[in-house]
Structure formats: structure tokens, C-alpha cells
Amino acid sequence: MSSAPGTGLPEAVRALAEADFGAVAQRFRDAGFTVALPASGILTVRSAEPDANRASVLVSVGVHGDETGPIEMVAYLLDALSRTPRALAVDLMVCVGNIDAIRLGKRFIDADLNRMFRAQRGALAGTFEAGRADVLIDATRAFFDGSGPARWHLDLHTAIRPSYYPMFAIVPELIADGARERLIGWMGEAGIEAIIMNPASAGTYSYFTAEHLGAAGTTVELGRVGTLGQNDLSQFAAASGALDRLLRGQPAQQANAAPRVFATAQSIMKLSDAFSMSVGRETWNFTPMHKGDVIAQDGETVYTVQHDEELVVFPNPDVRVGLRAGIMVVRIS
Ligand SMILES: [Zn+2]
């Protein structure tokens, strides 16, 4: 069974996985929108008359090529929306992040694309993904340049390991209060159970748009990694519904429950090849650890739990030296 896009996929899914926007772009163009394909994998659909009150929404998928669930979800949503194009109530940018990795069914070609959205790339500067990030940064700047103050960026992922909260999101702390409240409200509607407030950039796409382009940007983890064409889309029903209402400018529905909010207690950085971790890649996200527990060691540096309880998220001792090997979080609301 191949995970690469190919025959047998529903047409809408095949098209988005290959960043083939032809049919969707034409429907919006025929309806009078200003449509552009500024780079491979990127579609923008704008109102013909500029309107500062119109929200600008960037939806990105496939930044990690093996995270196919959001590609399927957005493919069906975009295809349906394009068939009633005048229902689109926002300026929209759709970004298919790592097309080459998607084609190969891989997470990335050379290195993690979602660590490249920063000026300092060190040893990663010459990688395939560094070049791709430059393309995405230019197109994203151009999209938000001159748009009104209501700016959203939903970067949709799926997690590579199980999680005590299968649907969760990372939100940069620097997003202004009002925009942050609207974003968190949307997340409740989307079935997001937990939010991690992040105080510092790890080079992610959504932190970049929040920090530099004034967007309410967030990295959303929607369930588990699956094979393109074989994802259980029922797990994305709430998220898909909430995204559809956002793009159509429809009022939010009552959230099932407000997401739990966590603060970042510490980031575990891999400083050298001597790095070792007491939790591994198989550890579930939001696994609790207790005060004094050793999280990781790196030569002289020992990372221990400082609060009565901290929960570990994204533990991965195999990241490159200089990158984040995990986050410890504490619940704040
Ligand atoms: Zn991802």
C-alpha cells in the first residue's frame, strides 16, 4: 500500500495533495474573485475590491509531508466551497507546505520544514526545506501585506505519537489579547481540547506569521498521522465545521468545552550529541512528570521537573543538535 498520491484517490484529495489548484482556482475566478498562484503549492483568493474589514485567513497543510489528514479535510472543504464561491467571506490563502515530501509520503526531504521560519538556520541553511521556507515566507508576506487587521493563520498538522489530548494547539503568547480570545474561541468550536501558550519561537511557520505579520497564528495538531486517502475524517468533523464557518463568515457555534490552557514551563534543548532523555519518541503527549524527575541530561546540563507536575509534549531525543527536543507544560486554566 503506497502512501504517495496517485490513482485511486478522490479527485479533490489528489488535486490538493499535488497542489493542483486548477479547478478550484477557476471556480473562484469565474465568480469574480482575484485569484493568484504566486508559487507552487500556494493559492490566494481575494475580493476584487479591497476591503479592510474583510478577514485574511491562511490555511496551511502538509508542512510535514506525512501528515495527510488535514490535506484530506481541507481538500473536501475547499472543493465544496469553490462550488458556491460567493459564500467565501474572507481573503483566503491556501498553502500546501512540503509538496515534494507529500509526493514521497515522507515527513521531509532533508530537514524539518517547520523549524526553518527564522533567520538563523545554522547547519540547515543549505537544505531543500530552507529554500522552500523562503518561498513560503515571501508569499505569506505578500498575502498579509496591506490586508486588514483581522489576520488568521491555521497551520494544520497531525501528531506522530498518541496524546492524552488528541486535538491540541500551540499558540504564540505574543498574539494580542482580542485576537487571541477569538482564536481560542474558534478552537473550542473546532474540538481542540488543549492549548499550549508558547513564549518563544522554535522556527515554526505559525510563530513566524504571528511575530512578523500580525496574524493570530497557531499550529494545530488534529489527531494522528495517517495514510493519504485512508484517514478517518470523522475525527476532524468539528475542526472542519469550524473552519468552514470561519471562511464563510458565519457565526461561531457553541463550543463543547473550553480548551484547557497550558503554559510552557521549560523548553528542553538538545545542546550536544551527549544529550539523553528519560522519555522517548513513544511517550504520549501530555504525559505527567513530577517535581525532581530528571527529564534529560546533556553533559553538565540536567533538566529536571520544577513544578509539582509538568507534562511532556513532543519528546524527541533524535532531533538535531541545537533544536528543541521537547516542551514541559503546566496547566494554567
Ligand atoms: Zn507536523
mmCIF file of C-alpha atoms and ligand atoms in Angstrom:
data_model
loop_
_atom_site.group_PDB
_atom_site.id
_atom_site.type_symbol
_atom_site.label_atom_id
_atom_site.label_comp_id
_atom_site.label_asym_id
_atom_site.label_seq_id
_atom_site.Cartn_x
_atom_site.Cartn_y
_atom_site.Cartn_z
ATOM 1 C CA MET A 1 0.000 0.000 0.000
ATOM 2 C CA SER A 2 1.546 3.258 -1.078
ATOM 3 C CA SER A 3 1.171 6.468 0.871
ATOM 4 C CA ALA A 4 2.180 8.548 -2.123
ATOM 5 C CA PRO A 5 -0.532 10.403 -4.012
ATOM 6 C CA GLY A 6 -1.636 8.514 -7.064
ATOM 7 C CA THR A 7 -4.544 6.849 -8.762
ATOM 8 C CA GLY A 8 -7.457 5.759 -6.649
ATOM 9 C CA LEU A 9 -7.648 8.918 -4.597
ATOM 10 C CA PRO A 10 -10.782 11.065 -4.750
ATOM 11 C CA GLU A 11 -10.119 13.855 -7.257
ATOM 12 C CA ALA A 12 -10.295 16.691 -4.708
ATOM 13 C CA VAL A 13 -7.746 14.946 -2.470
ATOM 14 C CA ARG A 14 -5.413 14.081 -5.347
ATOM 15 C CA ALA A 15 -5.541 17.684 -6.539
ATOM 16 C CA LEU A 16 -4.685 19.303 -3.202
ATOM 17 C CA ALA A 17 -2.010 16.706 -2.347
ATOM 18 C CA GLU A 18 -0.343 17.582 -5.670
ATOM 19 C CA ALA A 19 -1.029 21.295 -5.138
ATOM 20 C CA ASP A 20 -3.098 21.269 -8.327
ATOM 21 C CA PHE A 21 -5.440 24.213 -7.758
ATOM 22 C CA GLY A 22 -6.697 24.356 -11.335
ATOM 23 C CA ALA A 23 -10.395 23.537 -10.912
ATOM 24 C CA VAL A 24 -10.819 25.332 -7.582
ATOM 25 C CA ALA A 25 -8.987 28.442 -8.823
ATOM 26 C CA GLN A 26 -11.120 28.593 -11.951
ATOM 27 C CA ARG A 27 -14.396 28.459 -9.987
ATOM 28 C CA PHE A 28 -13.361 31.380 -7.773
ATOM 29 C CA ARG A 29 -12.063 33.289 -10.810
ATOM 30 C CA ASP A 30 -15.364 32.769 -12.630
ATOM 31 C CA ALA A 31 -17.168 34.186 -9.584
ATOM 32 C CA GLY A 32 -15.217 37.450 -9.848
ATOM 33 C CA PHE A 33 -12.517 36.958 -7.219
ATOM 34 C CA THR A 34 -8.901 37.966 -7.752
ATOM 35 C CA VAL A 35 -7.147 34.613 -7.861
ATOM 36 C CA ALA A 36 -3.388 34.034 -7.952
ATOM 37 C CA LEU A 37 -0.935 31.154 -7.793
ATOM 38 C CA PRO A 38 2.126 33.077 -6.575
ATOM 39 C CA ALA A 39 4.292 29.976 -6.093
ATOM 40 C CA SER A 40 3.931 26.223 -6.325
ATOM 41 C CA GLY A 41 1.598 24.988 -3.617
ATOM 42 C CA ILE A 42 0.036 28.387 -2.962
ATOM 43 C CA LEU A 43 -3.390 29.709 -3.916
ATOM 44 C CA THR A 44 -4.727 33.141 -2.979
ATOM 45 C CA VAL A 45 -8.341 34.191 -3.455
ATOM 46 C CA ARG A 46 -9.136 37.820 -2.724
ATOM 47 C CA SER A 47 -12.141 40.037 -3.006
ATOM 48 C CA ALA A 48 -11.948 42.068 -6.228
ATOM 49 C CA GLU A 49 -12.495 45.255 -4.221
ATOM 50 C CA PRO A 50 -10.069 45.666 -1.305
ATOM 51 C CA ASP A 51 -11.962 45.738 1.999
ATOM 52 C CA ALA A 52 -10.071 46.394 5.256
ATOM 53 C CA ASN A 53 -12.942 44.856 7.228
ATOM 54 C CA ARG A 54 -12.549 41.542 5.464
ATOM 55 C CA ALA A 55 -10.542 38.980 7.429
ATOM 56 C CA SER A 56 -7.476 37.380 5.849
ATOM 57 C CA VAL A 57 -7.111 33.672 6.532
ATOM 58 C CA LEU A 58 -4.117 31.496 5.721
ATOM 59 C CA VAL A 59 -4.734 27.763 5.936
ATOM 60 C CA SER A 60 -1.616 25.623 5.581
ATOM 61 C CA VAL A 61 -1.403 21.837 5.339
ATOM 62 C CA GLY A 62 1.348 19.346 4.577
ATOM 63 C CA VAL A 63 4.181 21.320 6.169
ATOM 64 C CA HIS A 64 5.094 17.813 7.292
ATOM 65 C CA GLY A 65 4.619 15.619 4.248
ATOM 66 C CA ASP A 66 3.381 12.551 6.133
ATOM 67 C CA GLU A 67 0.607 14.433 7.954
ATOM 68 C CA THR A 68 -2.124 13.767 5.464
ATOM 69 C CA GLY A 69 -5.348 14.075 7.471
ATOM 70 C CA PRO A 70 -5.598 17.873 7.166
ATOM 71 C CA ILE A 71 -4.881 17.618 3.417
ATOM 72 C CA GLU A 72 -7.963 15.435 3.003
ATOM 73 C CA MET A 73 -10.063 17.600 5.313
ATOM 74 C CA VAL A 74 -9.159 20.848 3.549
ATOM 75 C CA ALA A 75 -9.443 19.256 0.088
ATOM 76 C CA TYR A 76 -13.113 18.395 0.605
ATOM 77 C CA LEU A 77 -13.858 21.699 2.323
ATOM 78 C CA LEU A 78 -12.196 23.795 -0.394
ATOM 79 C CA ASP A 79 -13.795 21.808 -3.198
ATOM 80 C CA ALA A 80 -17.269 22.277 -1.692
ATOM 81 C CA LEU A 81 -16.691 25.976 -1.007
ATOM 82 C CA SER A 82 -15.480 26.583 -4.557
ATOM 83 C CA ARG A 83 -18.787 25.217 -5.869
ATOM 84 C CA THR A 84 -20.632 28.013 -4.060
ATOM 85 C CA PRO A 85 -17.771 30.504 -4.433
ATOM 86 C CA ARG A 86 -19.663 33.632 -3.416
ATOM 87 C CA ALA A 87 -20.021 32.156 0.069
ATOM 88 C CA LEU A 88 -16.316 32.879 0.659
ATOM 89 C CA ALA A 89 -16.338 35.777 3.142
ATOM 90 C CA VAL A 90 -12.593 36.191 3.745
ATOM 91 C CA ASP A 91 -9.453 36.730 1.716
ATOM 92 C CA LEU A 92 -8.006 33.232 1.592
ATOM 93 C CA MET A 93 -4.542 31.792 1.136
ATOM 94 C CA VAL A 94 -4.155 28.035 0.954
ATOM 95 C CA CYS A 95 -0.629 26.677 1.306
ATOM 96 C CA VAL A 96 0.480 23.100 0.676
ATOM 97 C CA GLY A 97 3.762 23.184 2.566
ATOM 98 C CA ASN A 98 6.113 20.426 1.509
ATOM 99 C CA ILE A 99 4.765 19.129 -1.810
ATOM 100 C CA ASP A 100 7.872 17.066 -2.577
ATOM 101 C CA ALA A 101 7.721 15.281 0.779
ATOM 102 C CA ILE A 102 3.982 14.636 0.359
ATOM 103 C CA ARG A 103 4.679 13.029 -3.021
ATOM 104 C CA LEU A 104 7.181 10.695 -1.355
ATOM 105 C CA GLY A 105 4.982 10.044 1.697
ATOM 106 C CA LYS A 106 7.791 11.400 3.875
ATOM 107 C CA ARG A 107 7.898 13.920 6.706
ATOM 108 C CA PHE A 108 10.571 15.992 4.933
ATOM 109 C CA ILE A 109 13.295 15.752 2.262
ATOM 110 C CA ASP A 110 16.399 16.995 4.128
ATOM 111 C CA ALA A 111 15.218 18.536 7.396
ATOM 112 C CA ASP A 112 12.110 19.646 9.296
ATOM 113 C CA LEU A 113 10.468 22.497 7.334
ATOM 114 C CA ASN A 114 8.707 23.671 10.481
ATOM 115 C CA ARG A 115 11.998 24.780 12.053
ATOM 116 C CA MET A 116 13.050 26.959 9.095
ATOM 117 C CA PHE A 117 10.898 30.033 9.627
ATOM 118 C CA ARG A 118 13.640 32.139 11.195
ATOM 119 C CA ALA A 119 16.724 33.974 10.091
ATOM 120 C CA GLN A 120 19.236 31.733 11.892
ATOM 121 C CA ARG A 121 19.239 28.305 10.279
ATOM 122 C CA GLY A 122 22.807 27.269 11.077
ATOM 123 C CA ALA A 123 23.770 23.970 9.509
ATOM 124 C CA LEU A 124 20.294 23.671 7.960
ATOM 125 C CA ALA A 125 20.784 26.686 5.696
ATOM 126 C CA GLY A 126 21.606 24.633 2.613
ATOM 127 C CA THR A 127 18.760 22.148 2.922
ATOM 128 C CA PHE A 128 15.891 21.704 0.492
ATOM 129 C CA GLU A 129 13.457 22.857 3.178
ATOM 130 C CA ALA A 130 15.347 26.129 3.786
ATOM 131 C CA GLY A 131 14.706 27.058 0.172
ATOM 132 C CA ARG A 132 11.066 26.040 0.418
ATOM 133 C CA ALA A 133 10.638 28.126 3.589
ATOM 134 C CA ASP A 134 11.992 31.178 1.734
ATOM 135 C CA VAL A 135 9.319 30.714 -0.942
ATOM 136 C CA LEU A 136 6.580 30.368 1.676
ATOM 137 C CA ILE A 137 7.821 33.384 3.648
ATOM 138 C CA ASP A 138 7.783 35.619 0.562
ATOM 139 C CA ALA A 139 4.299 34.521 -0.489
ATOM 140 C CA THR A 140 2.936 34.809 3.049
ATOM 141 C CA ARG A 141 4.336 38.325 3.472
ATOM 142 C CA ALA A 142 2.778 39.340 0.179
ATOM 143 C CA PHE A 143 -0.586 37.897 1.208
ATOM 144 C CA PHE A 144 -0.791 39.728 4.542
ATOM 145 C CA ASP A 145 0.846 42.897 3.226
ATOM 146 C CA GLY A 146 -1.876 45.530 3.086
ATOM 147 C CA SER A 147 -4.623 43.250 4.445
ATOM 148 C CA GLY A 148 -6.884 44.411 7.274
ATOM 149 C CA PRO A 149 -6.236 43.793 10.966
ATOM 150 C CA ALA A 150 -8.184 40.523 11.201
ATOM 151 C CA ARG A 151 -5.497 38.016 10.257
ATOM 152 C CA TRP A 152 -5.559 34.285 10.893
ATOM 153 C CA HIS A 153 -3.088 31.509 10.204
ATOM 154 C CA LEU A 154 -4.191 27.964 10.924
ATOM 155 C CA ASP A 155 -1.281 25.596 10.294
ATOM 156 C CA LEU A 156 -2.853 22.150 10.354
ATOM 157 C CA HIS A 157 -0.831 19.115 11.414
ATOM 158 C CA THR A 158 -1.337 15.656 12.860
ATOM 159 C CA ALA A 159 0.756 14.286 15.699
ATOM 160 C CA ILE A 160 3.234 11.456 15.197
ATOM 161 C CA ARG A 161 2.521 9.894 18.610
ATOM 162 C CA PRO A 162 -0.539 9.296 20.795
ATOM 163 C CA SER A 163 -1.728 12.110 23.031
ATOM 164 C CA TYR A 164 -3.839 12.379 26.164
ATOM 165 C CA TYR A 165 -5.469 15.283 24.277
ATOM 166 C CA PRO A 166 -5.647 14.117 20.638
ATOM 167 C CA MET A 167 -6.590 17.614 19.397
ATOM 168 C CA PHE A 168 -4.355 20.378 20.676
ATOM 169 C CA ALA A 169 -2.707 23.570 19.515
ATOM 170 C CA ILE A 170 0.357 25.724 20.113
ATOM 171 C CA VAL A 171 -0.391 29.443 20.409
ATOM 172 C CA PRO A 172 2.316 32.139 20.475
ATOM 173 C CA GLU A 173 1.985 34.256 23.618
ATOM 174 C CA LEU A 174 2.680 37.447 21.671
ATOM 175 C CA ILE A 175 -0.706 37.433 19.862
ATOM 176 C CA ALA A 176 -2.726 40.449 21.038
ATOM 177 C CA ASP A 177 -5.455 39.761 23.606
ATOM 178 C CA GLY A 178 -8.557 40.256 21.445
ATOM 179 C CA ALA A 179 -7.261 38.217 18.532
ATOM 180 C CA ARG A 180 -6.079 35.530 20.932
ATOM 181 C CA GLU A 181 -9.514 35.273 22.548
ATOM 182 C CA ARG A 182 -11.170 34.899 19.146
ATOM 183 C CA LEU A 183 -8.619 32.255 18.189
ATOM 184 C CA ILE A 184 -9.154 30.298 21.402
ATOM 185 C CA GLY A 185 -12.919 30.589 20.954
ATOM 186 C CA TRP A 186 -12.584 29.167 17.457
ATOM 187 C CA MET A 187 -10.506 26.313 18.866
ATOM 188 C CA GLY A 188 -13.195 25.360 21.355
ATOM 189 C CA GLU A 189 -15.618 25.202 18.462
ATOM 190 C CA ALA A 190 -13.120 23.128 16.459
ATOM 191 C CA GLY A 191 -12.898 20.465 19.168
ATOM 192 C CA ILE A 192 -9.410 21.467 20.300
ATOM 193 C CA GLU A 193 -9.057 20.150 23.844
ATOM 194 C CA ALA A 194 -5.780 21.706 24.937
ATOM 195 C CA ILE A 195 -3.764 24.813 24.110
ATOM 196 C CA ILE A 196 -0.095 25.376 24.880
ATOM 197 C CA MET A 197 0.957 29.014 25.165
ATOM 198 C CA ASN A 198 4.406 29.327 23.640
ATOM 199 C CA PRO A 199 6.704 32.161 24.730
ATOM 200 C CA ALA A 200 9.473 31.723 22.158
ATOM 201 C CA SER A 201 9.917 30.837 18.518
ATOM 202 C CA ALA A 202 11.039 27.349 17.596
ATOM 203 C CA GLY A 203 11.183 28.422 13.962
ATOM 204 C CA THR A 204 7.638 27.322 13.165
ATOM 205 C CA TYR A 205 5.524 28.713 10.343
ATOM 206 C CA SER A 206 2.729 29.884 12.646
ATOM 207 C CA TYR A 207 5.075 31.611 15.084
ATOM 208 C CA PHE A 208 6.577 33.467 12.122
ATOM 209 C CA THR A 209 3.215 34.785 10.924
ATOM 210 C CA ALA A 210 2.268 35.775 14.484
ATOM 211 C CA GLU A 211 5.571 37.506 15.221
ATOM 212 C CA HIS A 212 6.242 39.221 11.915
ATOM 213 C CA LEU A 213 2.914 39.532 10.096
ATOM 214 C CA GLY A 214 0.446 40.243 12.908
ATOM 215 C CA ALA A 215 -1.570 37.077 12.384
ATOM 216 C CA ALA A 216 -3.353 35.040 15.015
ATOM 217 C CA GLY A 217 -1.181 32.097 14.034
ATOM 218 C CA THR A 218 -1.320 28.659 15.560
ATOM 219 C CA THR A 219 -0.041 25.160 14.975
ATOM 220 C CA VAL A 220 -2.980 22.789 15.328
ATOM 221 C CA GLU A 221 -2.481 19.063 15.923
ATOM 222 C CA LEU A 222 -5.536 17.207 14.665
ATOM 223 C CA GLY A 223 -5.329 13.592 15.773
ATOM 224 C CA ARG A 224 -2.855 11.081 14.384
ATOM 225 C CA VAL A 225 -0.728 10.647 11.289
ATOM 226 C CA GLY A 226 -2.457 8.511 8.655
ATOM 227 C CA THR A 227 -2.152 7.448 5.037
ATOM 228 C CA LEU A 228 -3.477 9.799 2.361
ATOM 229 C CA GLY A 229 -6.914 8.664 1.266
ATOM 230 C CA GLN A 230 -7.362 6.429 4.301
ATOM 231 C CA ASN A 231 -7.776 8.908 7.145
ATOM 232 C CA ASP A 232 -10.807 8.632 9.389
ATOM 233 C CA LEU A 233 -12.299 12.029 8.601
ATOM 234 C CA SER A 234 -14.909 11.731 11.360
ATOM 235 C CA GLN A 235 -12.186 12.735 13.850
ATOM 236 C CA PHE A 236 -11.908 16.083 12.013
ATOM 237 C CA ALA A 237 -15.641 16.845 11.823
ATOM 238 C CA ALA A 238 -15.655 19.598 14.443
ATOM 239 C CA ALA A 239 -12.480 21.207 13.076
ATOM 240 C CA SER A 240 -13.772 21.070 9.530
ATOM 241 C CA GLY A 241 -17.088 22.610 10.544
ATOM 242 C CA ALA A 242 -15.401 25.419 12.465
ATOM 243 C CA LEU A 243 -13.029 26.171 9.575
ATOM 244 C CA ASP A 244 -15.888 26.153 7.091
ATOM 245 C CA ARG A 245 -17.859 28.661 9.203
ATOM 246 C CA LEU A 246 -14.784 30.882 9.547
ATOM 247 C CA LEU A 247 -14.283 31.006 5.776
ATOM 248 C CA ARG A 248 -17.987 31.660 5.146
ATOM 249 C CA GLY A 249 -18.133 34.374 7.807
ATOM 250 C CA GLN A 250 -20.823 32.502 9.702
ATOM 251 C CA PRO A 251 -21.318 32.948 13.435
ATOM 252 C CA ALA A 252 -19.468 30.595 15.720
ATOM 253 C CA GLN A 253 -21.350 27.733 17.253
ATOM 254 C CA GLN A 254 -21.330 26.955 20.932
ATOM 255 C CA ALA A 255 -18.146 25.124 21.865
ATOM 256 C CA ASN A 256 -18.483 21.725 23.500
ATOM 257 C CA ALA A 257 -15.979 22.726 26.154
ATOM 258 C CA ALA A 258 -13.390 25.455 26.528
ATOM 259 C CA PRO A 259 -9.906 24.138 25.809
ATOM 260 C CA ARG A 260 -7.572 23.593 28.742
ATOM 261 C CA VAL A 261 -4.757 26.122 28.634
ATOM 262 C CA PHE A 262 -1.166 25.251 29.461
ATOM 263 C CA ALA A 263 1.875 27.474 29.859
ATOM 264 C CA THR A 264 5.322 26.414 28.721
ATOM 265 C CA ALA A 265 7.365 25.708 31.854
ATOM 266 C CA GLN A 266 10.589 24.895 30.033
ATOM 267 C CA SER A 267 11.875 24.002 26.613
ATOM 268 C CA ILE A 268 14.270 21.060 26.500
ATOM 269 C CA MET A 269 17.061 21.949 24.093
ATOM 270 C CA LYS A 270 19.452 19.404 22.616
ATOM 271 C CA LEU A 271 22.821 21.061 23.147
ATOM 272 C CA SER A 272 25.191 18.272 22.079
ATOM 273 C CA ASP A 273 25.416 14.671 20.946
ATOM 274 C CA ALA A 274 25.717 13.724 24.634
ATOM 275 C CA PHE A 275 22.005 14.519 25.029
ATOM 276 C CA SER A 276 19.852 11.776 26.535
ATOM 277 C CA MET A 277 16.220 11.807 27.594
ATOM 278 C CA SER A 278 14.296 9.783 30.183
ATOM 279 C CA VAL A 279 11.278 9.800 27.848
ATOM 280 C CA GLY A 280 11.344 8.698 24.229
ATOM 281 C CA ARG A 281 9.534 9.232 20.976
ATOM 282 C CA GLU A 282 6.874 6.704 22.015
ATOM 283 C CA THR A 283 5.890 8.681 25.122
ATOM 284 C CA TRP A 284 2.371 10.050 24.846
ATOM 285 C CA ASN A 285 1.987 13.814 24.594
ATOM 286 C CA PHE A 286 0.881 15.358 27.921
ATOM 287 C CA THR A 287 2.390 12.528 29.985
ATOM 288 C CA PRO A 288 2.748 13.874 33.545
ATOM 289 C CA MET A 289 6.123 14.016 35.329
ATOM 290 C CA HIS A 290 6.717 15.051 38.925
ATOM 291 C CA LYS A 291 8.890 17.503 40.798
ATOM 292 C CA GLY A 292 12.532 16.462 40.787
ATOM 293 C CA ASP A 293 12.161 13.899 37.973
ATOM 294 C CA VAL A 294 15.051 14.056 35.527
ATOM 295 C CA ILE A 295 13.751 14.855 32.047
ATOM 296 C CA ALA A 296 17.022 14.927 30.137
ATOM 297 C CA GLN A 297 20.774 15.240 30.556
ATOM 298 C CA ASP A 298 23.266 16.876 28.266
ATOM 299 C CA GLY A 299 26.791 16.815 29.653
ATOM 300 C CA GLU A 300 26.775 19.139 32.657
ATOM 301 C CA THR A 301 23.209 20.267 32.000
ATOM 302 C CA VAL A 302 20.441 18.350 33.774
ATOM 303 C CA TYR A 303 16.814 19.185 33.034
ATOM 304 C CA THR A 304 14.506 18.368 35.968
ATOM 305 C CA VAL A 305 10.819 18.953 36.665
ATOM 306 C CA GLN A 306 10.498 22.222 38.619
ATOM 307 C CA HIS A 307 6.751 22.332 39.365
ATOM 308 C CA ASP A 308 4.760 19.758 41.333
ATOM 309 C CA GLU A 309 3.655 18.414 37.971
ATOM 310 C CA GLU A 310 4.796 19.158 34.428
ATOM 311 C CA LEU A 311 3.527 17.381 31.310
ATOM 312 C CA VAL A 312 5.863 16.480 28.480
ATOM 313 C CA VAL A 313 4.930 17.337 24.889
ATOM 314 C CA PHE A 314 6.775 16.460 21.642
ATOM 315 C CA PRO A 315 9.577 14.466 23.337
ATOM 316 C CA ASN A 316 12.125 13.588 20.669
ATOM 317 C CA PRO A 317 15.758 12.942 21.643
ATOM 318 C CA ASP A 318 16.601 12.335 17.962
ATOM 319 C CA VAL A 319 16.314 15.971 16.825
ATOM 320 C CA ARG A 320 19.425 17.697 15.523
ATOM 321 C CA VAL A 321 21.770 19.416 17.969
ATOM 322 C CA GLY A 322 20.560 22.957 18.609
ATOM 323 C CA LEU A 323 16.870 22.106 18.227
ATOM 324 C CA ARG A 324 14.107 21.650 20.777
ATOM 325 C CA ALA A 325 13.774 18.051 21.974
ATOM 326 C CA GLY A 326 10.578 18.595 23.943
ATOM 327 C CA ILE A 327 8.419 21.042 25.875
ATOM 328 C CA MET A 328 7.323 20.822 29.523
ATOM 329 C CA VAL A 329 3.948 22.429 30.216
ATOM 330 C CA VAL A 330 1.853 23.295 33.284
ATOM 331 C CA ARG A 331 -1.894 23.846 33.327
ATOM 332 C CA ILE A 332 -2.975 27.447 33.958
ATOM 333 C CA SER A 333 -6.727 27.316 33.198
HETATM 334 ZN ZN ZN B 1 3.514 18.351 11.879
#
